[in-house]
XYZ file of C-alpha atoms in Angstrom:
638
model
C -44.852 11.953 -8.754
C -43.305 10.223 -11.576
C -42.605 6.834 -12.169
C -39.848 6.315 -10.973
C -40.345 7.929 -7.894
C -43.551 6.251 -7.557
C -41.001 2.875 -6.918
C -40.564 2.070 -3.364
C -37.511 0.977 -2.339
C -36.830 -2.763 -1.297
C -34.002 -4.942 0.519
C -33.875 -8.590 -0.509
C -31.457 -11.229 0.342
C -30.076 -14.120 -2.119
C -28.402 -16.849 -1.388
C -26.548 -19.421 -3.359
C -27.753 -23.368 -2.715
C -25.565 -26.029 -3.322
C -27.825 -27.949 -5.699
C -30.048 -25.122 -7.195
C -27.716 -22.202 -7.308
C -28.341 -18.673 -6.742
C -31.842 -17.916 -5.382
C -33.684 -15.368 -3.946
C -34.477 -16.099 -0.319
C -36.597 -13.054 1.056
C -38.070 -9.594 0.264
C -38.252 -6.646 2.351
C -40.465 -3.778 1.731
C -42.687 -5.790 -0.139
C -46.526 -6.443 0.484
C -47.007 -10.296 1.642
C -47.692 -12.923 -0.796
C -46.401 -10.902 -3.332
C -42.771 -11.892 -5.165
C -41.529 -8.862 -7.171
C -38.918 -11.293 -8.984
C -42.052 -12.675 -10.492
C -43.967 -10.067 -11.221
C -41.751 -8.543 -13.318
C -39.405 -11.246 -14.525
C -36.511 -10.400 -12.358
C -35.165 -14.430 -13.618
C -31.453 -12.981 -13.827
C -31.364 -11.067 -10.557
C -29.565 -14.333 -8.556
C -27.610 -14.431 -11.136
C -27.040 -10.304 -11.014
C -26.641 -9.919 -7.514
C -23.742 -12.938 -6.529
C -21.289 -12.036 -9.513
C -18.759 -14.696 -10.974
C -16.315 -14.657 -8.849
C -17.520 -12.998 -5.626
C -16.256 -16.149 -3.236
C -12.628 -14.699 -4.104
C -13.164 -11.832 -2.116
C -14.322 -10.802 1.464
C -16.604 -8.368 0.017
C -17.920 -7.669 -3.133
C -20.100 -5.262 -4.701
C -22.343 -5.814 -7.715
C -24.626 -2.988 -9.882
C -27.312 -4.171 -12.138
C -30.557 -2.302 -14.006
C -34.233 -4.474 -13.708
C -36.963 -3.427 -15.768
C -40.479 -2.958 -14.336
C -43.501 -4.240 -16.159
C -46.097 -1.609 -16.796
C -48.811 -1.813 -14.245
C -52.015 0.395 -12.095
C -48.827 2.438 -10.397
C -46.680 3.618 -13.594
C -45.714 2.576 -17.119
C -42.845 0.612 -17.796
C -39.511 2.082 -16.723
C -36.213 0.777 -15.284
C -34.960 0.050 -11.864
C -31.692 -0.103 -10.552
C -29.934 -3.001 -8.236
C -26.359 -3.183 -5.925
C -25.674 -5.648 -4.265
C -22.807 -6.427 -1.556
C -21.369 -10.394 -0.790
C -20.080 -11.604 1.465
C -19.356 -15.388 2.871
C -18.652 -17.097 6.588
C -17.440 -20.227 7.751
C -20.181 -22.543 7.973
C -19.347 -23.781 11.275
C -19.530 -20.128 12.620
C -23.123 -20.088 12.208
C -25.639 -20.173 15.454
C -28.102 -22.369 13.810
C -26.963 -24.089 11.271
C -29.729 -25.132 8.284
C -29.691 -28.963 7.665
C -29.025 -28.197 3.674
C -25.916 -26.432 4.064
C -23.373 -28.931 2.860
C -20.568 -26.891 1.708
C -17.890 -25.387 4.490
C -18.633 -21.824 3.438
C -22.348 -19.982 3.348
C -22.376 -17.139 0.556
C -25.574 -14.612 0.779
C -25.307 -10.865 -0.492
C -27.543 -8.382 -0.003
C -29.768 -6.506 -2.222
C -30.815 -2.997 -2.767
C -33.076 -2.421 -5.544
C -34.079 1.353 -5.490
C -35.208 3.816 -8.537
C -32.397 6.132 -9.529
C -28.532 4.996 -9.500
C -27.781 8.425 -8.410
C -28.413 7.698 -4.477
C -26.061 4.679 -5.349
C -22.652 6.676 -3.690
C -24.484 6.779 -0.017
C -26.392 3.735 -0.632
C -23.360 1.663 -0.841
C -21.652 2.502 2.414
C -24.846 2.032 4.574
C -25.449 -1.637 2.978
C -21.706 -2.088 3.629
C -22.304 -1.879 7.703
C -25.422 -4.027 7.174
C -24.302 -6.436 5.476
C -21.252 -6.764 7.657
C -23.507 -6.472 10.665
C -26.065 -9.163 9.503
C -23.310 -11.667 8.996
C -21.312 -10.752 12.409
C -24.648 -11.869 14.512
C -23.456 -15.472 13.029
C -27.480 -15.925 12.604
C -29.768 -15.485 9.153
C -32.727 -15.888 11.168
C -32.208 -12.675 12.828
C -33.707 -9.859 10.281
C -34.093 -7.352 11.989
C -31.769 -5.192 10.958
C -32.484 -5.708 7.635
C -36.172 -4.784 8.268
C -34.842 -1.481 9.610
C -32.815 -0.683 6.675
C -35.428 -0.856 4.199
C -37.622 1.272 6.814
C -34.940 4.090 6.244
C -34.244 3.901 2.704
C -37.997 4.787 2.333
C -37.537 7.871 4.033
C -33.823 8.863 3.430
C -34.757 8.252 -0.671
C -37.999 10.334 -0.195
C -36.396 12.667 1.313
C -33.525 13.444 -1.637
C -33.818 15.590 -4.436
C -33.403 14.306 -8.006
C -32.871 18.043 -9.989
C -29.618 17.852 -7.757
C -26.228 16.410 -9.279
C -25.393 12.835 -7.389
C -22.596 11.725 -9.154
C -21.485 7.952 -9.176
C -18.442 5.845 -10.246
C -14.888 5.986 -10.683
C -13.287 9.099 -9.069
C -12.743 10.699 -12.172
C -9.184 11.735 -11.335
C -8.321 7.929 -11.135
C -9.907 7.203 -14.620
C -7.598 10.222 -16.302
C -4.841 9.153 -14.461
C -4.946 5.489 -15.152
C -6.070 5.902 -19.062
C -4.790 8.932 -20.229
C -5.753 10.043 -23.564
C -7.907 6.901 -24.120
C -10.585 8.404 -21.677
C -11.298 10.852 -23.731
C -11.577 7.899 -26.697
C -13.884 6.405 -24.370
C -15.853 9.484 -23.895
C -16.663 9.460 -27.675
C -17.018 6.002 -27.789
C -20.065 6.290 -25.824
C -21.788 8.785 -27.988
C -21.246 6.843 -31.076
C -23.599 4.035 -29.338
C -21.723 0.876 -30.194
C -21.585 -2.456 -28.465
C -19.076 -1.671 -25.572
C -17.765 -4.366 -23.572
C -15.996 -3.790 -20.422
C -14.061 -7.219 -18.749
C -12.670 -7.531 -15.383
C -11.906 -9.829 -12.110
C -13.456 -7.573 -9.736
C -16.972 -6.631 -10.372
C -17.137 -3.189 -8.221
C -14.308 -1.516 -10.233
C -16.008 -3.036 -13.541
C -19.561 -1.293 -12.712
C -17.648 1.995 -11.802
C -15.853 2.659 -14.663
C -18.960 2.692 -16.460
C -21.252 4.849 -14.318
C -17.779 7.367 -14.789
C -17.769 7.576 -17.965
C -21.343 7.911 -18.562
C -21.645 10.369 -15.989
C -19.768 12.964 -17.987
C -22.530 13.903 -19.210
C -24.669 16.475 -17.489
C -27.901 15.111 -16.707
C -28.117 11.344 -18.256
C -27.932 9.497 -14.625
C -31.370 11.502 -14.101
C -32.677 9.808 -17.054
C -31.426 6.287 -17.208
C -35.403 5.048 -17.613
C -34.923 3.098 -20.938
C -31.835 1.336 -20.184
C -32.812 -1.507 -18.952
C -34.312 -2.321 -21.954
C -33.808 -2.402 -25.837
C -38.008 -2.141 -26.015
C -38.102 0.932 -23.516
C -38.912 4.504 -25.549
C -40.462 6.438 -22.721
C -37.605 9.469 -22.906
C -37.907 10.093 -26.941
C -41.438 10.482 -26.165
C -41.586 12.850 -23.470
C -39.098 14.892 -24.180
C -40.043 18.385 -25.674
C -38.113 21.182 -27.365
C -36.897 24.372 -25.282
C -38.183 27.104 -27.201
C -36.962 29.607 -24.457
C -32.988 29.722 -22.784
C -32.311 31.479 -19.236
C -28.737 32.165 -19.868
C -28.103 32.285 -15.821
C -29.163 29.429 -15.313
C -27.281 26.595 -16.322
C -29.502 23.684 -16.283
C -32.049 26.017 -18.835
C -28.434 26.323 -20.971
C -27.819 22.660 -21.010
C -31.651 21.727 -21.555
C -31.264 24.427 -24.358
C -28.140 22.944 -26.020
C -29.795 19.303 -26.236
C -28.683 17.847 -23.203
C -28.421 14.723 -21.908
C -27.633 13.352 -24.896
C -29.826 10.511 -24.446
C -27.587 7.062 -25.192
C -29.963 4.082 -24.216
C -33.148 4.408 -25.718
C -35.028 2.387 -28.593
C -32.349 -0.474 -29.133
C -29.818 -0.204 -26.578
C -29.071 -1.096 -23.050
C -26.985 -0.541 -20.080
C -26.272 -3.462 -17.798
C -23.348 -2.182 -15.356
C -22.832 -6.157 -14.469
C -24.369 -8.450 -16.905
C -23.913 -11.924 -16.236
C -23.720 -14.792 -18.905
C -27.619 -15.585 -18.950
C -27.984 -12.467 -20.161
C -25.870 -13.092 -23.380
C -29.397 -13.881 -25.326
C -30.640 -10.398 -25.010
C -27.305 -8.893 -26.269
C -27.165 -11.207 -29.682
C -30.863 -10.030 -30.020
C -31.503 -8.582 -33.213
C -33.216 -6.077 -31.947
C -30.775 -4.687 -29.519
C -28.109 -2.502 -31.757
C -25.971 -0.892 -29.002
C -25.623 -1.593 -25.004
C -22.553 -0.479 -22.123
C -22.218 -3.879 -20.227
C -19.782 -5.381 -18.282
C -18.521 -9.248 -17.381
C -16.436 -10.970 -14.805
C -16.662 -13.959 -16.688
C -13.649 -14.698 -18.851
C -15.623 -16.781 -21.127
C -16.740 -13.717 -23.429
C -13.139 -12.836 -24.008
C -13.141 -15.750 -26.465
C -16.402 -14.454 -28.010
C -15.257 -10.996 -28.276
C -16.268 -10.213 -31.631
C -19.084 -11.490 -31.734
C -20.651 -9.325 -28.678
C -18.690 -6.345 -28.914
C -17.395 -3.347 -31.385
C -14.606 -2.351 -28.895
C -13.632 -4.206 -25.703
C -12.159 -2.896 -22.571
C -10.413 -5.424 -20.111
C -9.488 -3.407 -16.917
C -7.194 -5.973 -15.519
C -4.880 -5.059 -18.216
C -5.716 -1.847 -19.178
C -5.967 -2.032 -22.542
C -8.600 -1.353 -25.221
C -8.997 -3.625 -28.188
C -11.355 -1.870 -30.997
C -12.360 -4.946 -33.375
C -14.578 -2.506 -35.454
C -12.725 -1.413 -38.068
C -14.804 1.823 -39.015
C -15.018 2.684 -35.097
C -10.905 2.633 -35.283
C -11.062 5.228 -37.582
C -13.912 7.945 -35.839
C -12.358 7.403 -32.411
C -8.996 8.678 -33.681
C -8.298 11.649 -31.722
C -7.455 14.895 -33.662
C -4.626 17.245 -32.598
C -6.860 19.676 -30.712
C -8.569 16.409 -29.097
C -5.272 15.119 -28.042
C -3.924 18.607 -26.976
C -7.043 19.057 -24.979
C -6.794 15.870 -23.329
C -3.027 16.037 -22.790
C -3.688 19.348 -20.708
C -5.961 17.872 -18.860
C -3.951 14.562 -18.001
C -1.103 16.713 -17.285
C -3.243 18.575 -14.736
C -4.012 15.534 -12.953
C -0.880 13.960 -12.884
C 1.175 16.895 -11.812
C -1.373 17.649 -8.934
C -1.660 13.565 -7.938
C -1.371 12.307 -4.050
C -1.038 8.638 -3.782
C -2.378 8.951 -0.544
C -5.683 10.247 -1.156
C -6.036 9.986 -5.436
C -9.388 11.744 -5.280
C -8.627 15.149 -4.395
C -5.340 17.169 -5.583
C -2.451 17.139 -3.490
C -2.325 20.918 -3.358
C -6.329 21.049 -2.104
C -6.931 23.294 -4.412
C -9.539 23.489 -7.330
C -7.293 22.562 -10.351
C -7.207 19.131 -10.948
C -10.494 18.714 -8.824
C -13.214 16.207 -9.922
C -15.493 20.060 -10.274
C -13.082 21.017 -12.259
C -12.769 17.677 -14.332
C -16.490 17.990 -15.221
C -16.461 21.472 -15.895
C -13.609 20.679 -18.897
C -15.852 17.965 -20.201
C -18.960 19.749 -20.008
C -17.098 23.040 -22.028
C -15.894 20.249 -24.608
C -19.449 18.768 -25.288
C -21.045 22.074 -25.705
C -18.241 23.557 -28.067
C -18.973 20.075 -29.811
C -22.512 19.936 -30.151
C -22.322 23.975 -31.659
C -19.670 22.772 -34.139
C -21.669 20.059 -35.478
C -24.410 22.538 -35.673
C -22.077 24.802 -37.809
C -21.132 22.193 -39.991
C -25.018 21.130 -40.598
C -25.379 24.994 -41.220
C -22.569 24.983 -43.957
C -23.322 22.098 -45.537
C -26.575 24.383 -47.221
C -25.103 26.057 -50.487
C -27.660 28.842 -49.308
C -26.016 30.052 -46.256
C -23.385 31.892 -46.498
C -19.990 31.293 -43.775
C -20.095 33.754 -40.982
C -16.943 36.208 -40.515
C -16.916 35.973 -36.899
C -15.968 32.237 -37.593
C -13.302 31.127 -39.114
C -13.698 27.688 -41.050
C -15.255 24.840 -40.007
C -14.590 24.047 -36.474
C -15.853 20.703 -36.489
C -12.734 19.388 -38.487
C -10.546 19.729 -35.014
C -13.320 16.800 -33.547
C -12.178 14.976 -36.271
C -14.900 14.785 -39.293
C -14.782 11.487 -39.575
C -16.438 10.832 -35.933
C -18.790 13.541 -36.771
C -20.229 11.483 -39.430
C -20.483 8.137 -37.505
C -22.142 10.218 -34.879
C -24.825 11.924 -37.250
C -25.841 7.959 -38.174
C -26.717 7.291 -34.434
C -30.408 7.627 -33.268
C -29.055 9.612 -30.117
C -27.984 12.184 -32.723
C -31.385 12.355 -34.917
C -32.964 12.871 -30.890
C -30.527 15.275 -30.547
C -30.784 17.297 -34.044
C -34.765 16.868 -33.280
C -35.296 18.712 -30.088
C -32.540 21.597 -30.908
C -32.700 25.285 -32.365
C -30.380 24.708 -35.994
C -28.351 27.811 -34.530
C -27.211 26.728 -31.472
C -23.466 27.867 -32.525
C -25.140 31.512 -31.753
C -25.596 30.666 -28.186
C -22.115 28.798 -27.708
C -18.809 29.995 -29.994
C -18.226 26.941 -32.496
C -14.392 26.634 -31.595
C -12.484 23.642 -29.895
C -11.296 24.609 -26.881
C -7.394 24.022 -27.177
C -8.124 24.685 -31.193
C -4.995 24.373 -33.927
C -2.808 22.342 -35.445
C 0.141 19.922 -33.407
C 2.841 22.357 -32.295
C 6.191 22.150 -30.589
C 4.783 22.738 -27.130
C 2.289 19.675 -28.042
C 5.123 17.271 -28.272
C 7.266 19.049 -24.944
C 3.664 18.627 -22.924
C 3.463 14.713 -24.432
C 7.457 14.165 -23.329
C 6.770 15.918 -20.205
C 3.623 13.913 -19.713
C 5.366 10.263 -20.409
C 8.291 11.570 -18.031
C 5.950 12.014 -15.625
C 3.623 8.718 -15.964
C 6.961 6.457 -16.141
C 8.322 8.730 -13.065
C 11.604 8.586 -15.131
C 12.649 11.467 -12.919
C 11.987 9.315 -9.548
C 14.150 6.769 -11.088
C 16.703 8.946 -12.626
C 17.522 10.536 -8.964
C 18.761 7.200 -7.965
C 20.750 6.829 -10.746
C 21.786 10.203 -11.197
C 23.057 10.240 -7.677
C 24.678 6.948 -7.823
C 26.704 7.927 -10.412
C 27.485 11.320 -9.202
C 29.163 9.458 -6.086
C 30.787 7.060 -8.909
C 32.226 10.099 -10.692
C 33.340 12.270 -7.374
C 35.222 8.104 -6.288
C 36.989 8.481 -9.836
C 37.930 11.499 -10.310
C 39.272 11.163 -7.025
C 41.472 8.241 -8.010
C 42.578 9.830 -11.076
C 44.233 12.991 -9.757
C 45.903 10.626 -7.027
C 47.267 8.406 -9.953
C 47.816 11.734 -12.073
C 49.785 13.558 -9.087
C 51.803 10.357 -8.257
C 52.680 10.038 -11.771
C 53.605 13.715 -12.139
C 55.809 13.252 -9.077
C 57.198 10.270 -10.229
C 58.224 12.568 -13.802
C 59.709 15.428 -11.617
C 62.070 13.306 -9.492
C 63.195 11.875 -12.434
C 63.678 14.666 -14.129
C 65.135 16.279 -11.150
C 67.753 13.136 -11.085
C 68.536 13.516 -14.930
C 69.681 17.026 -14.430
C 71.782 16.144 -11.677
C 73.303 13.427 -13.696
C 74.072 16.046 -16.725
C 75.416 18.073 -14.459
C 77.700 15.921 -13.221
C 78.636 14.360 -16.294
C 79.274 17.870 -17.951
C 81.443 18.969 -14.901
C 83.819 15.692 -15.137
C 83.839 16.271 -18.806
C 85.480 20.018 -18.532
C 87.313 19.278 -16.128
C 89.080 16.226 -18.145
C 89.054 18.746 -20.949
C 90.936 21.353 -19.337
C 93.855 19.049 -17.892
C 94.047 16.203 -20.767
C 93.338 18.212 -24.104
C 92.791 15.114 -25.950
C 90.128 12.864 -26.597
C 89.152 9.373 -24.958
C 90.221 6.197 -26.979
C 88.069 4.200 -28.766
C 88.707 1.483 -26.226
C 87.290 3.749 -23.704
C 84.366 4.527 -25.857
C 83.301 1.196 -26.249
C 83.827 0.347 -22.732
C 82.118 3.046 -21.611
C 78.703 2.782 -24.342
C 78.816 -0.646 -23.611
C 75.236 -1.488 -23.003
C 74.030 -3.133 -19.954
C 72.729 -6.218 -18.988
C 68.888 -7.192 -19.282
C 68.873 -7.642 -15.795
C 70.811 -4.086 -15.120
C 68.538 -2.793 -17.913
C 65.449 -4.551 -16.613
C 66.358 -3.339 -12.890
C 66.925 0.204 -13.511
C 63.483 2.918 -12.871
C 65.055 5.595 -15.789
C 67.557 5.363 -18.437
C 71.171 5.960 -17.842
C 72.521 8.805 -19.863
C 76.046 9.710 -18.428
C 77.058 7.049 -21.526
C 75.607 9.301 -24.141
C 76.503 12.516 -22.458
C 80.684 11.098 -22.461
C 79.991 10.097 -26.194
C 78.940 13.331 -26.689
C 81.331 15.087 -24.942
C 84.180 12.873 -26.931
C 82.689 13.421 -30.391
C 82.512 17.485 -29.659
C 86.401 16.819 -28.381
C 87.236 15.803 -32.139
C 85.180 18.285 -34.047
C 87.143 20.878 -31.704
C 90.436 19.401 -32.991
C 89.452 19.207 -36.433
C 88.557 22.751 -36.684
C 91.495 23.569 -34.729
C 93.608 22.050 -36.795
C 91.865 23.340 -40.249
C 92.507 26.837 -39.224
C 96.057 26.563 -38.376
C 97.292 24.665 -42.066
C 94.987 27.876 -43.459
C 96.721 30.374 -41.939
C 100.535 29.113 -43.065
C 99.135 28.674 -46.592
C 98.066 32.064 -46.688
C 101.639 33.548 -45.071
C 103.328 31.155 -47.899
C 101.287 32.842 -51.138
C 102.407 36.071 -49.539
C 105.851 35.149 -49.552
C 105.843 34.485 -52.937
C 104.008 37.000 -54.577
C 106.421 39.509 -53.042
C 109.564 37.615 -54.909
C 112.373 39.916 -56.976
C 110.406 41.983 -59.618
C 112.926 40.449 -62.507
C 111.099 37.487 -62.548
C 107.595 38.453 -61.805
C 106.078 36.906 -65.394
C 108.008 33.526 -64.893
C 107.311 33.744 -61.589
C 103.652 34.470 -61.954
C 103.370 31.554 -64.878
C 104.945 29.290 -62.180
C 102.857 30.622 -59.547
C 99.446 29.583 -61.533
C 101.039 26.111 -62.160
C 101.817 25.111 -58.700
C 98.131 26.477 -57.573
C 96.251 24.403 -60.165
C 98.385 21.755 -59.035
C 97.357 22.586 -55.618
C 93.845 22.619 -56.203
C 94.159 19.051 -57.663
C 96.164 17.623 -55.411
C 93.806 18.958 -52.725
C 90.204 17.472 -54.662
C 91.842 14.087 -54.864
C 92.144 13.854 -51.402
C 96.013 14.384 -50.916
C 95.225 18.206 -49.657
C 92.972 16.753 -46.962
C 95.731 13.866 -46.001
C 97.775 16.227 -45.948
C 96.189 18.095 -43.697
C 95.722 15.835 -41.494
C 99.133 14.418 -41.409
C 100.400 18.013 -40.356
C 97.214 18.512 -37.791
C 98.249 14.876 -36.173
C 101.374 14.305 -34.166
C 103.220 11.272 -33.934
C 100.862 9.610 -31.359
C 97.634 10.627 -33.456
C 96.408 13.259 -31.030
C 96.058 16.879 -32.781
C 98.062 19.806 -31.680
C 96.284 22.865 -30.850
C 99.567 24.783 -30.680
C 100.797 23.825 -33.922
């Protein structure tokens, strides 16, 4: 038996006092006279179990690591605590103690048991307990607290540590909520730095950090040193495999160097640390720790206690370490990787039950979500080994690989990590050509591409739910556009109907106009006066002209007509004076041949003659004199 298992489970109960504060009040499991808090300095555990800000909640849960002084039974290894709160009305009670003052009585409690990894069915069984315990309405009553210690004995006994008992945050959640930074995260963790995680509700805060560390395989088995920086028990145990069952995957990831082991000489993992604890983490000998804080007091202290803080509340991640900005930047195979994945998750995602995929399948499953991360970390841990392998002028590249595949992990975490003391445990225990057992290559390997950016677009479409939102708009403005479009070819036909009746009316107007005009044509022969003209063009009155719908144009069309009446006349008239011209110049060339040379002489005279007269203007007077009858009108018989 080792250890750890060597640790019986116990069930204590603490209470907080209105004068002394949190205490512990009993111990189950325990032999009498005998005060485990004592024995092994458990000072913090009040403190650890009844979380800052527990009494704004019905129920709370809290998840703490102990260490265990070496004694007869084991060495010196690490336990693990939850806890669960809860409070009642004072007046509730049964019995009532005389030194409870306040109006509410706050008590949680404990489980303190040797492996986290029973923590998942450990929880809901202290939930009904708890919840039981406080419905009696009577802390004398024990018994059922007796009883549950009784059966943790047996039912942790009973369980099998080689077997994978994962705890935390349902991974899916984690991806889904952080994206590409959970894969930051991820690396964070191996680089060892001081990671501080803040937020209002302690059971959420704890999870997050058993998720994250429980990517990878094997390191909740062998969580013996967390508890403290002094602890060195796993470095020293540990030996290297010098033989690999390739069907067997626990030989394969005992082979490749796995767990990578993160809290050992000089670091510590405290899933809730509370504020009294804030000596041991400015200790100079403790160099790297996961912790986590409800209290909002170390978010004004945040650079002093950590390299890169997480506050859940608002989701964000603030790296104050300058360096660590710079290793945790994800490359474009990291990012594509991680991009796949989230788009996995998101495109599979039931709000109704986030842990499992909506289509019940195994994509997108929390199986499959540790199988990706598992595949990642091997392909890693062979790259680096490549890399170490290149880095000797004496070996020469091998043709099956091409490059160095590290560079997609981004070199520049790959030398922060090589500085860490879970990397020289790491580089220790392992065969120098691991790459020959696992291909050196990023999985999602290559530079950024186009379908990079349409699977980041895609992704962001999806996160926002820009498409949700769009098919409100989209259909709002559909209906919008059918309403117009419909009011537009109603205005458009009315108008068009409107231009066709008058049209219609303008040609009925010409042809009435034209039909009086021939007919006054035909019977006159002669053209209106000018006092009819001017009567008739006369234009109208801004109210007629105002009042009318379309312009009037029997006016123009008579002006028309009249003006075509004279340029008839004219020509008329023209033709006729031609004509006797040319039957007088025939008259006189055919004169008595005697006097054709005089006659001819005289003949050229009286034409140039002509022609002046007719340039200066007498020709056309003339003209018009013999066109024109006495009362002005031309003659078209003349």
């Amino acid at each position: 038996m080792t250890a750890t298992r060597s640790f019986v489970p116990i069930v204590g109960v603490v209470g907080f006092h209105h004068a002394r504060g949190p205490e512990i009040e009993s111990w189950f499991g325990v032999e009498d006279g005998i005060d485990p808090a004592i024995d092994d300095d458990w000072s913090f555990l009040p403190f650890m179990a009844l979380s800052d800000g527990a009494h704004a909640a019905t129920e709370d849960f809290s998840y703490f690591t102990l260490r265990r002084r070496r004694s007869s039974k084991g060495p010196a290894t690490s336990v693990f605590g939850i806890s669960c709160t809860r409070q009642i009305d004072s007046n509730a009670l049964v019995h009532r103690p005389a030194d409870v003052t306040r109006s509410t009585v706050q008590k949680a409690v404990v489980a303190i048991a040797h492996s986290p990894q029973c923590f998942g069915q450990l929880r809901e069984k202290l939930s009904m307990v708890t919840g039981a315990w406080f419905a009696q309405k009577d802390f004398t009553d024990v018994d059922i607290l007796k009883k549950f210690q009784e059966s943790l004995v047996t039912n942790l006994r009973d369980s099998d540590d080689d077997r994978d008992q994962y705890l935390g945050l349902p991974l899916r959640e984690l991806i889904y909520e952080y994206k590409h930074q959970t894969l930051v995260l991820f690396k964070c963790c191996l680089l060892q730095p001081k990671m501080l995680f803040f937020g209002s509700r302690c059971e959420r805060l704890c999870m997050m950090q058993f998720s994250l560390i429980s990517l990878i395989p094997g390191l909740l088995r062998n969580l013996e040193d967390c508890a403290d920086p002094d602890f060195d028990s796993y470095e020293k145990k540990i030996i290297k495999p010098t033989s690999l069952k390739s069907s067997e995957r626990s030989s394969l990831l005992s082979y490749m160097g796995l767990p990578l082991q993160l809290f050992g000489k000089g670091s510590l993992f405290g899933p809730y640390t509370p504020l009294q604890q804030l000596d041991v983490l400015a200790d100079f000998g403790t160099k790297s720790y996961i912790v986590g804080s409800t209290n909002s007091l170390l978010l004004q202290q945040k650079d002093r206690y950590s390299d890169i803080l997480i506050n859940l509340d608002e989701s964000t991640i603030n790296i104050t370490s300058s360096s660590l900005r710079n290793a945790l930047a994800l490359s474009a195979a990291d990012r594509r990787w991680i991009d796949f994945l989230t788009q996995t998750i998101t495109s599979t995602w039931d709000e109704n039950n986030p842990s499992r995929p909506k289509t019940l399948g195994y994509m997108g499953s929390e199986e499959f979500i540790r199988l990706q991360f598992e595949e990642y970390l091997l392909a890693l841990l062979s790259s680096v080994k490549y890399h170490i392998y290149l880095e000797n002028p004496q070996n020469s590249p091998l043709l099956s690989i091409e490059g160095d595949p590290s560079l997609d992990f981004n070199t520049e975490w790959i030398h922060c990590w090589r500085q860490t003391s879970s990397f020289a445990l790491f580089a220790a225990h392992t065969d120098s050509h691991l790459f020959d057992i696992v291909e050196p290559r990023h999985p999602t390997t290559g530079n950024l591409s186009f379908e990079d950016i349409q699977r980041r677009l895609a992704l962001q479409i999806q996160t926002l739910h820009l498409d949700e939102r769009l098919a409100s708009s989209k259909e709002l403005l559909n209906k919008h556009l059918a309403t117009g479009h419909k009011k537009v070819s109603t205005a458009f036909t009315s108008l068009w109907a409107d231009i066709e009746a008058m049209r219609e009316a303008q040609r009925n107007r010409n042809q009435t106009g034209a039909t009086k005009t021939t007919t006054t044509t035909d019977e006159n022969f002669h053209l209106p006066s000018s006092e009819t003209i001017s009567t008739e063009t006369k234009p109208p009155t801004p109210s007629h002209r105002f009042a009318a719908r379309a312009p009037d144009l029997s006016i123009a069309h008579a002006s028309v007509a009249a003006a075509g009446q004279k340029a008839g006349a004219y020509f008329s008239s023209w033709g006729t004076w031609a004509s006797e011209r040319r039957k007088g110049w025939a008259t006189r060339t055919t004169t008595g041949n005697g006097g054709e040379e005089g006659g001819r002489g005289e003949d050229v005279a009286a034409r140039v003659r002509e022609k002046r007269s007719w340039d200066s203007g007498l020709g056309r007077s003339a003209m018009r004199k013999e066109a024109k009858g006495g009362d002005g009108i031309g003659r078209l018989d003349a």
